GROMACS .gro file of C-alpha atoms in nm:
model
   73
    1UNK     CA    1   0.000   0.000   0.000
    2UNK     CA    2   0.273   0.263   0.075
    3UNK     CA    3   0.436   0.198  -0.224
    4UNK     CA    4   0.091   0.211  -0.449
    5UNK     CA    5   0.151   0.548  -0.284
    6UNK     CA    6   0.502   0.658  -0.320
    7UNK     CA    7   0.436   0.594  -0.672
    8UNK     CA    8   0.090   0.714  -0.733
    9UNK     CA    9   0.044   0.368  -0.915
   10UNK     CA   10  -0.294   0.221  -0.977
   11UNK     CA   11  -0.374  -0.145  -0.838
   12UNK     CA   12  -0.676  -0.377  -0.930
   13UNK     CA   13  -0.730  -0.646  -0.656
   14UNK     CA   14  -1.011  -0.926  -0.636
   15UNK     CA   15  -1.123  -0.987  -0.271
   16UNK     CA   16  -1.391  -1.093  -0.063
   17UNK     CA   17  -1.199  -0.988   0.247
   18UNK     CA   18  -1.364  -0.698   0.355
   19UNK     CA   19  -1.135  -0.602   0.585
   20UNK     CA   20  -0.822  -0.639   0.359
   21UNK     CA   21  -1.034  -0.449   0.078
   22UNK     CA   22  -1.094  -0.141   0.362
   23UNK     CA   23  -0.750  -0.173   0.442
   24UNK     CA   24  -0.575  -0.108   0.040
   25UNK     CA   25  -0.857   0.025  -0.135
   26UNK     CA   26  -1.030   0.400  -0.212
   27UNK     CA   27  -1.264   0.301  -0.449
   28UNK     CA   28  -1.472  -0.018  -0.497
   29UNK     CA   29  -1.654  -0.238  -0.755
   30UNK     CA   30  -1.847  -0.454  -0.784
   31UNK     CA   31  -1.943  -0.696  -1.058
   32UNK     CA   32  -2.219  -0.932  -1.132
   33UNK     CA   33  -2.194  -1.136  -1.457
   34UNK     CA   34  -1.907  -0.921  -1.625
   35UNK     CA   35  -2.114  -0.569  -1.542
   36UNK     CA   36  -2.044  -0.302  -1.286
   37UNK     CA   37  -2.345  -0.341  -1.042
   38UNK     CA   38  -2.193  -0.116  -0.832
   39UNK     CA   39  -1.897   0.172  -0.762
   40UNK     CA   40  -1.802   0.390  -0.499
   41UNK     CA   41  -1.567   0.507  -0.239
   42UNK     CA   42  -1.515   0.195   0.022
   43UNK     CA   43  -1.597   0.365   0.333
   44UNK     CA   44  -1.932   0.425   0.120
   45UNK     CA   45  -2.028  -0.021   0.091
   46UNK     CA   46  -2.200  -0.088   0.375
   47UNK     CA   47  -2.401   0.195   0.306
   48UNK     CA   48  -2.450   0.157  -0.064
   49UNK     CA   49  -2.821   0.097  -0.058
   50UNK     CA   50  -2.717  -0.143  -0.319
   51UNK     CA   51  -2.883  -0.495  -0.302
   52UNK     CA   52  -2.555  -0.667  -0.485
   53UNK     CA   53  -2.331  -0.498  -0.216
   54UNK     CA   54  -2.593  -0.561   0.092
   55UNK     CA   55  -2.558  -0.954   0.021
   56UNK     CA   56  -2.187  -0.963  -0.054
   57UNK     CA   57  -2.076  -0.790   0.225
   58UNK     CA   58  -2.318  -0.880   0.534
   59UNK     CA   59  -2.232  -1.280   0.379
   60UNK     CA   60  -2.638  -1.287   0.297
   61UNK     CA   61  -2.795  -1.659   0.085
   62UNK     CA   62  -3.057  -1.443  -0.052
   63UNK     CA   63  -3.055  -1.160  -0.217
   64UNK     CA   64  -2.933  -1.103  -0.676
   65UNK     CA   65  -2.611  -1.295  -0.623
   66UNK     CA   66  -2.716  -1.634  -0.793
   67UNK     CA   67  -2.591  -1.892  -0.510
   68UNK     CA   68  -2.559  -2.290  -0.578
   69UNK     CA   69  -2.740  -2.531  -0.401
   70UNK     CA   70  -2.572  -2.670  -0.116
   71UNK     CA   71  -2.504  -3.027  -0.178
   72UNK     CA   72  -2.708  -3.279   0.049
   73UNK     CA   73  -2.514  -3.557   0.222
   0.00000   0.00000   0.00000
């Protein structure tokens, strides 16, 4: 991160650690399928009022992300 800095570089990270993302990132995206569902600063996700976001980041089954069927035993 300090050296994304020093350098005033540009860095394009996939995550689903939340806390890593708030950690290294100033701006956020989200995709569904390929297409930006979503952009905006990160301290601005959890209150996106964006139903994509809302699922992803609160770890929700239901909600637009498509999620498989969990496997029976």
């Amino acid at each position: 991160v300090d050296l994304v800095s020093r350098i005033d570089a540009t860095v394009i990270a996939v995550s689903s650690d939340m806390a890593s993302v708030a950690r290294i990132a100033h701006t956020v995206a989200m995709l569904d399928h390929g297409k930006v569902v979503w952009q905006g600063p990160t301290n601005a996700l959890r209150r996106s009022g964006n139903a994509w976001v809302h699922q992803f980041v609160n770890q929700l089954a239901d909600g637009p992300i498509a999620t498989p069927e969990l496997a029976t035993l």
